[in-house]
PDB file of C-alpha atoms in Angstrom:
ATOM      1  CA  MET A1154     254.043 -76.818 172.902  1.00 46.00           C
ATOM      2  CA  GLY A1155     250.706 -78.752 171.420  1.00 46.00           C
ATOM      3  CA  GLN A1156     248.647 -75.646 172.784  1.00 47.00           C
ATOM      4  CA  ASP A1157     250.858 -73.512 170.396  1.00 48.00           C
ATOM      5  CA  SER A1158     250.353 -75.556 167.769  1.00 47.00           C
ATOM      6  CA  ASN A1159     246.516 -75.372 167.689  1.00 48.00           C
ATOM      7  CA  GLU A1160     246.430 -71.793 168.029  1.00 48.00           C
ATOM      8  CA  THR A1161     248.774 -71.599 164.945  1.00 47.00           C
ATOM      9  CA  LYS A1162     246.122 -73.773 162.874  1.00 47.00           C
ATOM     10  CA  THR A1163     243.199 -71.603 164.255  1.00 45.00           C
ATOM     11  CA  LYS A1164     245.170 -68.143 163.596  1.00 45.00           C
ATOM     12  CA  ARG A1165     245.732 -70.022 159.484  1.00 47.00           C
ATOM     13  CA  LYS A1166     242.236 -71.078 159.226  1.00 45.00           C
ATOM     14  CA  ARG A1167     240.895 -67.925 160.191  1.00 48.00           C
ATOM     15  CA  GLY A1168     243.616 -66.341 158.150  1.00 47.00           C
ATOM     16  CA  GLY A1169     242.400 -68.255 155.437  1.00 49.00           C
ATOM     17  CA  ARG A1170     239.036 -67.464 155.785  1.00 48.00           C
ATOM     18  CA  SER A1171     239.430 -63.970 156.026  1.00 46.00           C
ATOM     19  CA  LYS A1172     241.499 -64.311 152.751  1.00 46.00           C
ATOM     20  CA  GLU A1173     238.514 -66.177 150.911  1.00 47.00           C
ATOM     21  CA  LYS A1174     236.290 -63.533 152.283  1.00 45.00           C
ATOM     22  CA  LYS A1175     238.314 -60.288 151.040  1.00 46.00           C
ATOM     23  CA  SER A1176     238.623 -62.394 147.585  1.00 46.00           C
ATOM     24  CA  THR A1177     234.714 -62.813 147.228  1.00 43.00           C
ATOM     25  CA  GLU A1178     234.428 -59.536 148.251  1.00 44.00           C
ATOM     26  CA  LYS A1179     237.193 -58.385 145.257  1.00 42.00           C
ATOM     27  CA  VAL A1180     234.936 -60.437 143.119  1.00 41.00           C
ATOM     28  CA  VAL A1181     231.644 -59.042 143.833  1.00 41.00           C
ATOM     29  CA  THR A1182     233.221 -55.317 143.430  1.00 44.00           C
ATOM     30  CA  THR A1183     234.654 -56.081 140.224  1.00 46.00           C
ATOM     31  CA  GLU A1184     231.822 -57.227 139.176  1.00 50.00           C
ATOM     32  CA  GLU A1185     229.906 -54.362 139.964  1.00 49.00           C
ATOM     33  CA  GLN A1186     232.271 -52.178 138.670  1.00 48.00           C
ATOM     34  CA  LYS A1187     232.206 -53.376 135.523  1.00 46.00           C
ATOM     35  CA  LYS A1188     228.447 -53.534 135.364  1.00 47.00           C
ATOM     36  CA  GLN A1189     228.487 -50.023 136.124  1.00 48.00           C
ATOM     37  CA  HIS A1190     230.878 -49.475 133.388  1.00 44.00           C
ATOM     38  CA  GLN A1191     228.704 -51.498 130.869  1.00 47.00           C
ATOM     39  CA  GLN A1192     225.879 -49.329 131.676  1.00 45.00           C
ATOM     40  CA  GLN A1193     227.835 -45.854 131.720  1.00 42.00           C
ATOM     41  CA  GLN A1194     229.410 -46.903 128.459  1.00 42.00           C
ATOM     42  CA  GLY A1195     226.205 -47.568 126.939  1.00 42.00           C
ATOM     43  CA  ASN A1196     224.654 -44.407 128.066  1.00 43.00           C
ATOM     44  CA  GLY A1197     227.081 -42.430 126.492  1.00 44.00           C
ATOM     45  CA  SER A1198     228.365 -44.562 123.459  1.00 41.00           C
ATOM     46  CA  ASN A1199     225.461 -43.663 121.177  1.00 48.00           C
ATOM     47  CA  PRO A1200     224.295 -40.356 122.107  1.00 45.00           C
ATOM     48  CA  SER A1201     221.723 -40.831 118.627  1.00 44.00           C
ATOM     49  CA  LYS A1202     219.812 -43.382 120.341  1.00 45.00           C
ATOM     50  CA  LYS A1203     219.360 -41.276 123.481  1.00 46.00           C
ATOM     51  CA  LYS A1204     218.569 -38.070 121.181  1.00 46.00           C
ATOM     52  CA  LYS A1205     216.441 -40.256 119.458  1.00 44.00           C
ATOM     53  CA  LYS A1206     214.201 -42.023 122.153  1.00 45.00           C
ATOM     54  CA  SER A1207     213.806 -38.252 123.814  1.00 41.00           C
ATOM     55  CA  GLN A1208     212.754 -36.902 120.274  1.00 42.00           C
ATOM     56  CA  GLU A1209     209.618 -39.922 120.155  1.00 41.00           C
ATOM     57  CA  PHE A1210     208.129 -38.397 123.413  1.00 61.00           C
ATOM     58  CA  CYS A1211     207.688 -34.998 120.862  1.00 74.00           C
ATOM     59  CA  PRO A1212     206.379 -36.333 117.846  1.00 78.00           C
ATOM     60  CA  PHE A1213     204.332 -32.789 117.381  1.00 75.00           C
ATOM     61  CA  GLY A1214     207.117 -30.590 118.095  1.00 68.00           C
ATOM     62  CA  ASN A1215     205.562 -30.466 122.244  1.00 58.00           C
ATOM     63  CA  TYR A1216     208.904 -29.646 123.660  1.00 64.00           C
ATOM     64  CA  LYS A1217     208.479 -29.078 127.526  1.00 70.00           C
ATOM     65  CA  ASN A1218     211.404 -26.481 127.428  1.00 66.00           C
ATOM     66  CA  TYR A1219     210.324 -25.147 124.095  1.00 53.00           C
ATOM     67  CA  TYR A1220     210.769 -21.249 124.994  1.00 53.00           C
ATOM     68  CA  GLY A1221     214.054 -22.176 126.993  1.00 49.00           C
ATOM     69  CA  TYR A1222     215.571 -22.821 123.151  1.00 50.00           C
ATOM     70  CA  ARG A1223     213.706 -19.396 121.740  1.00 50.00           C
ATOM     71  CA  ILE A1224     214.161 -16.909 124.590  1.00 55.00           C
ATOM     72  CA  SER A1225     217.963 -16.742 126.100  1.00 51.00           C
ATOM     73  CA  ASN A1226     218.633 -15.320 129.405  1.00 49.00           C
ATOM     74  CA  ASP A1227     219.726 -11.953 127.735  1.00 49.00           C
ATOM     75  CA  MET A1228     216.116 -11.032 125.907  1.00 49.00           C
ATOM     76  CA  ASP A1229     213.494  -9.303 128.044  1.00 61.00           C
ATOM     77  CA  GLU A1230     210.877 -10.963 125.410  1.00 73.00           C
ATOM     78  CA  ASP A1231     210.743 -13.258 122.859  1.00 76.00           C
ATOM     79  CA  PRO A1232     212.018 -10.830 119.404  1.00 82.00           C
ATOM     80  CA  ARG A1233     208.788 -12.046 117.527  1.00 86.00           C
ATOM     81  CA  LEU A1234     206.313  -9.532 119.756  1.00 90.00           C
ATOM     82  CA  LYS A1235     208.900  -6.784 118.181  1.00 89.00           C
ATOM     83  CA  VAL A1236     207.556  -7.157 114.868  1.00 91.00           C
ATOM     84  CA  LEU A1237     203.808  -7.747 115.701  1.00 95.00           C
ATOM     85  CA  LYS A1238     201.203  -4.909 115.111  1.00 96.00           C
ATOM     86  CA  LYS A1239     199.354  -3.284 118.295  1.00 96.00           C
ATOM     87  CA  GLU A1240     196.413  -2.919 115.928  1.00 97.00           C
ATOM     88  CA  TRP A1241     196.128  -6.762 114.846  1.00 98.00           C
ATOM     89  CA  PHE A1242     195.106  -7.500 118.399  1.00 98.00           C
ATOM     90  CA  GLN A1243     194.273  -4.414 120.584  1.00 97.00           C
ATOM     91  CA  GLY A1244     190.195  -4.752 121.449  1.00 97.00           C
ATOM     92  CA  LYS A1245     190.487  -8.458 119.068  1.00 98.00           C
ATOM     93  CA  ASP A1246     189.581 -11.947 119.681  1.00 98.00           C
ATOM     94  CA  CYS A1247     192.570 -13.806 119.015  1.00 98.00           C
ATOM     95  CA  LEU A1248     193.510 -17.493 118.540  1.00 98.00           C
ATOM     96  CA  ASP A1249     197.188 -18.907 119.081  1.00 98.00           C
ATOM     97  CA  ILE A1250     197.462 -22.514 117.512  1.00 98.00           C
ATOM     98  CA  GLY A1251     200.251 -24.131 119.112  1.00 96.00           C
ATOM     99  CA  CYS A1252     200.605 -22.722 121.939  1.00 95.00           C
ATOM    100  CA  ASN A1253     202.749 -25.078 123.817  1.00 93.00           C
ATOM    101  CA  SER A1254     203.486 -23.657 127.559  1.00 92.00           C
ATOM    102  CA  GLY A1255     201.961 -20.186 126.770  1.00 94.00           C
ATOM    103  CA  VAL A1256     204.703 -17.870 126.596  1.00 92.00           C
ATOM    104  CA  MET A1257     203.817 -15.608 123.539  1.00 93.00           C
ATOM    105  CA  THR A1258     199.850 -16.206 124.356  1.00 96.00           C
ATOM    106  CA  ILE A1259     200.229 -14.605 127.688  1.00 95.00           C
ATOM    107  CA  HIS A1260     202.566 -11.863 126.817  1.00 93.00           C
ATOM    108  CA  ILE A1261     200.524 -11.009 123.770  1.00 96.00           C
ATOM    109  CA  ALA A1262     197.387 -10.301 125.830  1.00 96.00           C
ATOM    110  CA  LYS A1263     199.441  -8.203 128.078  1.00 93.00           C
ATOM    111  CA  LYS A1264     201.434  -6.115 125.574  1.00 94.00           C
ATOM    112  CA  PHE A1265     198.816  -5.065 122.975  1.00 96.00           C
ATOM    113  CA  GLY A1266     195.500  -5.879 125.268  1.00 96.00           C
ATOM    114  CA  CYS A1267     193.471  -8.438 123.398  1.00 97.00           C
ATOM    115  CA  ARG A1268     189.932  -8.750 123.937  1.00 97.00           C
ATOM    116  CA  SER A1269     190.466 -12.104 124.369  1.00 98.00           C
ATOM    117  CA  ILE A1270     192.814 -14.980 123.055  1.00 98.00           C
ATOM    118  CA  LEU A1271     192.776 -18.723 123.542  1.00 98.00           C
ATOM    119  CA  GLY A1272     195.692 -20.977 123.115  1.00 98.00           C
ATOM    120  CA  VAL A1273     195.402 -24.306 121.867  1.00 98.00           C
ATOM    121  CA  ASP A1274     197.722 -27.119 121.904  1.00 97.00           C
ATOM    122  CA  ILE A1275     197.943 -30.990 121.414  1.00 95.00           C
ATOM    123  CA  ASP A1276     199.713 -32.147 124.626  1.00 94.00           C
ATOM    124  CA  SER A1277     197.591 -32.011 127.687  1.00 95.00           C
ATOM    125  CA  SER A1278     200.465 -31.265 129.966  1.00 94.00           C
ATOM    126  CA  LEU A1279     201.408 -28.201 128.155  1.00 96.00           C
ATOM    127  CA  ILE A1280     197.651 -26.646 128.192  1.00 97.00           C
ATOM    128  CA  GLU A1281     198.227 -27.262 132.306  1.00 97.00           C
ATOM    129  CA  VAL A1282     202.064 -26.106 132.475  1.00 95.00           C
ATOM    130  CA  ALA A1283     200.344 -22.644 130.471  1.00 96.00           C
ATOM    131  CA  ARG A1284     197.141 -22.584 132.840  1.00 96.00           C
ATOM    132  CA  TRP A1285     199.782 -22.437 135.817  1.00 95.00           C
ATOM    133  CA  ARG A1286     202.053 -20.063 133.913  1.00 93.00           C
ATOM    134  CA  LEU A1287     198.757 -18.063 133.818  1.00 95.00           C
ATOM    135  CA  ARG A1288     197.789 -17.975 137.386  1.00 94.00           C
ATOM    136  CA  ASN A1289     201.662 -17.211 138.180  1.00 91.00           C
ATOM    137  CA  PHE A1290     202.097 -13.979 135.864  1.00 89.00           C
ATOM    138  CA  ILE A1291     198.860 -12.519 137.231  1.00 89.00           C
ATOM    139  CA  ARG A1292     199.967 -13.121 141.170  1.00 88.00           C
ATOM    140  CA  THR A1293     203.501 -11.742 140.220  1.00 84.00           C
ATOM    141  CA  GLN A1294     201.750  -8.719 138.689  1.00 79.00           C
ATOM    142  CA  ASN A1295     199.483  -8.412 141.572  1.00 77.00           C
ATOM    143  CA  GLN A1296     202.122  -8.549 144.032  1.00 76.00           C
ATOM    144  CA  GLY A1297     204.345  -5.747 142.142  1.00 68.00           C
ATOM    145  CA  GLU A1298     201.330  -3.511 141.958  1.00 63.00           C
ATOM    146  CA  LYS A1299     200.695  -3.694 146.124  1.00 61.00           C
ATOM    147  CA  LYS A1300     204.465  -3.205 146.504  1.00 61.00           C
ATOM    148  CA  THR A1301     203.701   0.364 143.846  1.00 53.00           C
ATOM    149  CA  ALA A1302     200.342   0.991 145.714  1.00 52.00           C
ATOM    150  CA  GLY A1303     199.897   4.603 147.457  1.00 48.00           C
ATOM    151  CA  ALA A1304     200.123   5.392 150.686  1.00 42.00           C
ATOM    152  CA  ASP A1305     196.738   6.240 150.931  1.00 42.00           C
ATOM    153  CA  GLY A1306     195.786   2.451 150.683  1.00 42.00           C
ATOM    154  CA  SER A1307     193.666   2.920 147.782  1.00 39.00           C
ATOM    155  CA  LYS A1308     192.256   0.113 146.194  1.00 37.00           C
ATOM    156  CA  GLU A1309     194.661  -1.912 144.134  1.00 34.00           C
ATOM    157  CA  GLN A1310     193.895  -2.102 140.480  1.00 36.00           C
ATOM    158  CA  SER A1311     193.263  -4.912 137.872  1.00 38.00           C
ATOM    159  CA  LEU A1312     196.232  -5.988 135.939  1.00 41.00           C
ATOM    160  CA  SER A1313     196.276  -3.416 132.850  1.00 42.00           C
ATOM    161  CA  LEU A1314     196.015  -5.432 129.105  1.00 47.00           C
ATOM    162  CA  SER A1315     196.805  -2.465 126.982  1.00 43.00           C
ATOM    163  CA  ASP A1316     199.855   0.025 127.228  1.00 45.00           C
ATOM    164  CA  GLY A1317     197.934   2.232 129.466  1.00 41.00           C
ATOM    165  CA  SER A1318     196.479   4.423 126.442  1.00 37.00           C
ATOM    166  CA  SER A1319     193.177   2.918 127.616  1.00 38.00           C
ATOM    167  CA  ALA A1320     191.085   3.879 130.842  1.00 30.00           C
ATOM    168  CA  GLU A1321     189.638   0.069 130.562  1.00 39.00           C
ATOM    169  CA  THR A1322     191.455  -2.680 132.839  1.00 45.00           C
ATOM    170  CA  LYS A1323     190.789  -6.417 132.393  1.00 62.00           C
ATOM    171  CA  ASP A1324     191.700  -9.189 134.628  1.00 85.00           C
ATOM    172  CA  LEU A1325     193.810 -11.534 132.373  1.00 91.00           C
ATOM    173  CA  PHE A1326     191.737 -14.405 133.253  1.00 92.00           C
ATOM    174  CA  GLN A1327     189.040 -13.047 131.883  1.00 94.00           C
ATOM    175  CA  VAL A1328     191.131 -12.307 128.399  1.00 97.00           C
ATOM    176  CA  VAL A1329     193.553 -15.248 128.124  1.00 98.00           C
ATOM    177  CA  SER A1330     192.426 -18.842 127.886  1.00 98.00           C
ATOM    178  CA  PHE A1331     194.003 -21.919 127.249  1.00 98.00           C
ATOM    179  CA  GLN A1332     192.229 -25.541 125.775  1.00 98.00           C
ATOM    180  CA  LYS A1333     193.473 -28.982 124.618  1.00 98.00           C
ATOM    181  CA  GLU A1334     192.768 -29.374 120.853  1.00 97.00           C
ATOM    182  CA  ASN A1335     194.331 -31.437 117.987  1.00 97.00           C
ATOM    183  CA  PHE A1336     193.559 -28.063 115.259  1.00 97.00           C
ATOM    184  CA  VAL A1337     193.351 -29.764 112.401  1.00 96.00           C
ATOM    185  CA  GLN A1338     190.899 -32.606 113.281  1.00 95.00           C
ATOM    186  CA  THR A1339     188.808 -30.797 116.432  1.00 95.00           C
ATOM    187  CA  ARG A1340     185.569 -29.651 115.412  1.00 95.00           C
ATOM    188  CA  ASN A1341     184.988 -27.856 118.597  1.00 95.00           C
ATOM    189  CA  LEU A1342     186.476 -24.277 117.100  1.00 96.00           C
ATOM    190  CA  ASP A1343     184.023 -24.597 113.758  1.00 95.00           C
ATOM    191  CA  GLU A1344     181.840 -22.028 115.668  1.00 95.00           C
ATOM    192  CA  ASN A1345     184.244 -19.063 116.826  1.00 97.00           C
ATOM    193  CA  ARG A1346     185.222 -16.353 114.363  1.00 98.00           C
ATOM    194  CA  TYR A1347     188.497 -14.601 115.263  1.00 98.00           C
ATOM    195  CA  ASP A1348     190.267 -11.182 114.101  1.00 98.00           C
ATOM    196  CA  THR A1349     193.826 -12.887 114.208  1.00 98.00           C
ATOM    197  CA  ILE A1350     195.083 -16.413 114.393  1.00 98.00           C
ATOM    198  CA  LEU A1351     198.788 -17.203 115.038  1.00 98.00           C
ATOM    199  CA  CYS A1352     200.009 -20.012 113.973  1.00 98.00           C
ATOM    200  CA  LEU A1353     203.944 -19.452 114.745  1.00 96.00           C
ATOM    201  CA  SER A1354     206.203 -22.563 114.273  1.00 93.00           C
ATOM    202  CA  VAL A1355     203.853 -25.023 113.789  1.00 96.00           C
ATOM    203  CA  THR A1356     203.183 -25.659 110.143  1.00 97.00           C
ATOM    204  CA  LYS A1357     206.309 -27.928 109.978  1.00 97.00           C
ATOM    205  CA  TRP A1358     204.501 -30.102 112.685  1.00 96.00           C
ATOM    206  CA  VAL A1359     201.386 -30.787 110.902  1.00 97.00           C
ATOM    207  CA  HIS A1360     202.564 -31.462 107.968  1.00 98.00           C
ATOM    208  CA  LEU A1361     204.938 -34.465 108.694  1.00 97.00           C
ATOM    209  CA  ASN A1362     202.279 -35.883 111.112  1.00 97.00           C
ATOM    210  CA  TRP A1363     199.292 -35.195 108.445  1.00 97.00           C
ATOM    211  CA  GLY A1364     201.362 -34.728 105.161  1.00 98.00           C
ATOM    212  CA  ASP A1365     199.840 -32.505 102.408  1.00 98.00           C
ATOM    213  CA  ASP A1366     196.236 -32.866 103.134  1.00 98.00           C
ATOM    214  CA  GLY A1367     196.483 -32.283 107.011  1.00 98.00           C
ATOM    215  CA  LEU A1368     198.276 -28.949 105.811  1.00 98.00           C
ATOM    216  CA  ILE A1369     195.812 -27.208 103.061  1.00 98.00           C
ATOM    217  CA  SER A1370     193.108 -28.386 106.214  1.00 98.00           C
ATOM    218  CA  LEU A1371     195.120 -26.135 108.619  1.00 98.00           C
ATOM    219  CA  PHE A1372     195.028 -23.513 106.193  1.00 98.00           C
ATOM    220  CA  SER A1373     191.154 -23.749 105.240  1.00 98.00           C
ATOM    221  CA  LYS A1374     190.270 -24.003 108.466  1.00 98.00           C
ATOM    222  CA  ILE A1375     192.107 -20.685 109.773  1.00 98.00           C
ATOM    223  CA  TRP A1376     190.309 -19.248 106.708  1.00 98.00           C
ATOM    224  CA  ARG A1377     186.893 -20.310 108.074  1.00 98.00           C
ATOM    225  CA  LEU A1378     187.383 -19.070 111.692  1.00 98.00           C
ATOM    226  CA  LEU A1379     188.815 -15.767 110.825  1.00 98.00           C
ATOM    227  CA  ASN A1380     186.618 -12.638 110.635  1.00 98.00           C
ATOM    228  CA  PRO A1381     186.611 -10.595 107.463  1.00 98.00           C
ATOM    229  CA  GLY A1382     189.768  -7.929 107.258  1.00 98.00           C
ATOM    230  CA  GLY A1383     190.897 -10.213 109.866  1.00 98.00           C
ATOM    231  CA  VAL A1384     195.075 -11.193 110.396  1.00 98.00           C
ATOM    232  CA  PHE A1385     196.658 -14.609 110.048  1.00 98.00           C
ATOM    233  CA  VAL A1386     200.435 -14.837 111.087  1.00 98.00           C
ATOM    234  CA  MET A1387     202.275 -17.719 110.078  1.00 98.00           C
ATOM    235  CA  GLU A1388     206.009 -18.454 110.790  1.00 96.00           C
ATOM    236  CA  PRO A1389     206.824 -21.550 108.748  1.00 96.00           C
ATOM    237  CA  GLN A1390     209.933 -23.786 109.266  1.00 95.00           C
ATOM    238  CA  PRO A1391     211.870 -23.830 106.344  1.00 94.00           C
ATOM    239  CA  TRP A1392     212.897 -27.377 104.689  1.00 96.00           C
ATOM    240  CA  LYS A1393     215.974 -28.121 106.403  1.00 94.00           C
ATOM    241  CA  SER A1394     214.074 -28.192 109.626  1.00 93.00           C
ATOM    242  CA  TYR A1395     211.862 -30.994 108.297  1.00 96.00           C
ATOM    243  CA  GLU A1396     215.059 -32.889 107.171  1.00 95.00           C
ATOM    244  CA  LYS A1397     216.231 -32.920 110.921  1.00 92.00           C
ATOM    245  CA  ASN A1398     213.059 -33.826 112.414  1.00 91.00           C
ATOM    246  CA  ARG A1399     211.596 -36.232 109.736  1.00 94.00           C
ATOM    247  CA  ARG A1400     212.514 -39.804 111.761  1.00 93.00           C
ATOM    248  CA  VAL A1401     211.056 -38.616 115.159  1.00 92.00           C
ATOM    249  CA  SER A1402     208.230 -41.028 114.105  1.00 93.00           C
ATOM    250  CA  GLU A1403     207.212 -43.692 111.762  1.00 95.00           C
ATOM    251  CA  THR A1404     204.291 -41.373 110.487  1.00 95.00           C
ATOM    252  CA  THR A1405     206.526 -38.295 110.011  1.00 96.00           C
ATOM    253  CA  ALA A1406     209.352 -40.431 108.310  1.00 96.00           C
ATOM    254  CA  MET A1407     206.326 -42.098 105.885  1.00 97.00           C
ATOM    255  CA  ASN A1408     204.868 -38.421 105.384  1.00 97.00           C
ATOM    256  CA  TYR A1409     208.244 -36.920 104.778  1.00 97.00           C
ATOM    257  CA  ARG A1410     208.634 -38.768 102.037  1.00 97.00           C
ATOM    258  CA  ASN A1411     205.556 -37.708 100.516  1.00 97.00           C
ATOM    259  CA  ILE A1412     205.160 -34.412 100.867  1.00 98.00           C
ATOM    260  CA  VAL A1413     204.998 -32.311  97.888  1.00 98.00           C
ATOM    261  CA  LEU A1414     203.920 -28.350  98.968  1.00 98.00           C
ATOM    262  CA  ARG A1415     207.052 -27.761 100.209  1.00 97.00           C
ATOM    263  CA  PRO A1416     207.362 -24.579 102.931  1.00 97.00           C
ATOM    264  CA  GLU A1417     208.339 -21.886 100.164  1.00 96.00           C
ATOM    265  CA  HIS A1418     204.986 -22.815  98.381  1.00 96.00           C
ATOM    266  CA  PHE A1419     203.150 -21.782 101.303  1.00 98.00           C
ATOM    267  CA  GLN A1420     202.580 -18.048 100.394  1.00 97.00           C
ATOM    268  CA  ASN A1421     201.444 -18.848  96.911  1.00 97.00           C
ATOM    269  CA  ILE A1422     198.900 -21.391  98.264  1.00 98.00           C
ATOM    270  CA  LEU A1423     197.378 -18.893 100.544  1.00 98.00           C
ATOM    271  CA  LEU A1424     197.083 -16.348  98.394  1.00 98.00           C
ATOM    272  CA  ASP A1425     195.785 -18.349  95.156  1.00 97.00           C
ATOM    273  CA  LYS A1426     194.426 -21.192  96.433  1.00 97.00           C
ATOM    274  CA  ILE A1427     193.075 -20.254 100.236  1.00 98.00           C
ATOM    275  CA  GLY A1428     192.133 -17.035  99.325  1.00 97.00           C
ATOM    276  CA  PHE A1429     193.901 -14.368 101.281  1.00 98.00           C
ATOM    277  CA  ARG A1430     194.365 -10.920  99.435  1.00 98.00           C
ATOM    278  CA  THR A1431     197.731  -9.910 100.718  1.00 98.00           C
ATOM    279  CA  VAL A1432     200.742 -10.954 102.133  1.00 98.00           C
ATOM    280  CA  GLU A1433     203.682  -8.775 104.375  1.00 97.00           C
ATOM    281  CA  ASP A1434     206.389  -9.846 105.172  1.00 94.00           C
ATOM    282  CA  LEU A1435     207.704  -8.834 108.659  1.00 93.00           C
ATOM    283  CA  THR A1436     211.127 -10.973 108.867  1.00 81.00           C
ATOM    284  CA  SER A1437     213.306  -7.771 108.205  1.00 74.00           C
ATOM    285  CA  SER A1438     212.040  -6.034 111.248  1.00 63.00           C
ATOM    286  CA  LEU A1439     213.130  -9.422 113.068  1.00 57.00           C
ATOM    287  CA  SER A1440     216.276  -9.071 115.549  1.00 56.00           C
ATOM    288  CA  GLY A1441     217.710 -10.776 118.405  1.00 50.00           C
ATOM    289  CA  VAL A1442     216.316 -14.472 117.273  1.00 54.00           C
ATOM    290  CA  SER A1443     218.396 -16.951 118.683  1.00 54.00           C
ATOM    291  CA  LYS A1444     220.507 -19.372 116.255  1.00 54.00           C
ATOM    292  CA  GLY A1445     218.128 -22.114 114.589  1.00 49.00           C
ATOM    293  CA  PHE A1446     215.070 -19.857 114.471  1.00 56.00           C
ATOM    294  CA  ASP A1447     215.559 -17.087 112.280  1.00 73.00           C
ATOM    295  CA  ARG A1448     212.747 -17.764 110.238  1.00 82.00           C
ATOM    296  CA  GLN A1449     210.372 -16.003 107.995  1.00 89.00           C
ATOM    297  CA  VAL A1450     207.072 -14.383 109.745  1.00 94.00           C
ATOM    298  CA  LEU A1451     204.335 -13.531 107.494  1.00 97.00           C
ATOM    299  CA  ALA A1452     200.847 -11.634 107.334  1.00 98.00           C
ATOM    300  CA  PHE A1453     198.297 -12.288 105.449  1.00 98.00           C
ATOM    301  CA  GLN A1454     195.069 -10.373 105.499  1.00 98.00           C
ATOM    302  CA  LYS A1455     191.382 -12.115 104.565  1.00 98.00           C
TER     303      LYS A1455
END
């Protein structure tokens, strides 16, 4: 009886410890779950804060997946390529301001046969992506050419940068280059001259970050770098786009409040103040653009 009584007490003690352990585990688990729930609520309860945080890393419009927004999966190429004229690029020296990851720069070189085309961007990481994209593009093209080579084992031809109308072919590496530059402030390009300069969906970011003075500096520098008879192709963002992005940084918010020159004034500024002779509106021929990117495309001639 005494032994049974002791065993019973021992069992009760063990049972009590077991209950205490379970109770402690339950409290810990509940606290962890509560913490996780609060974190989840914090991440999802205010999407505007999360969006604002992500925007702070792209104050110059240097989005990492920019062309993912512009070119949908059902498109074979950027719709803007269809309104550009071959004579502006074939055998010409060209500059692409704000080239991002280099998609348009590379495809313009390939489609129109530039003599040279330089892509510049303020973001060094995007320039690295553009250089990688160029290497990958050439490697893919070369692999395709090897597969279609004749059975006679003839020497592989270098990548043609024209539509086949010219017998001359060049390696894309000799034609396309990328360089990190703040175009508004750099003096590294002052000695260069170009036949065609592109500034596609970039003016807003220059305007928001450097104000009206920065915009005029952009236009004036483009004028100086263009050869006589050269072409400046511009795709300005509308004012409503400024409103949407004005708070990406303190600088853009401040400049937004002080901007006097609106996008609808750009054409007159370029013709009357900067000195371009003519302008051609290419917008009516533009089709198939993604939602939110139905913007004007204008070509000015020096």
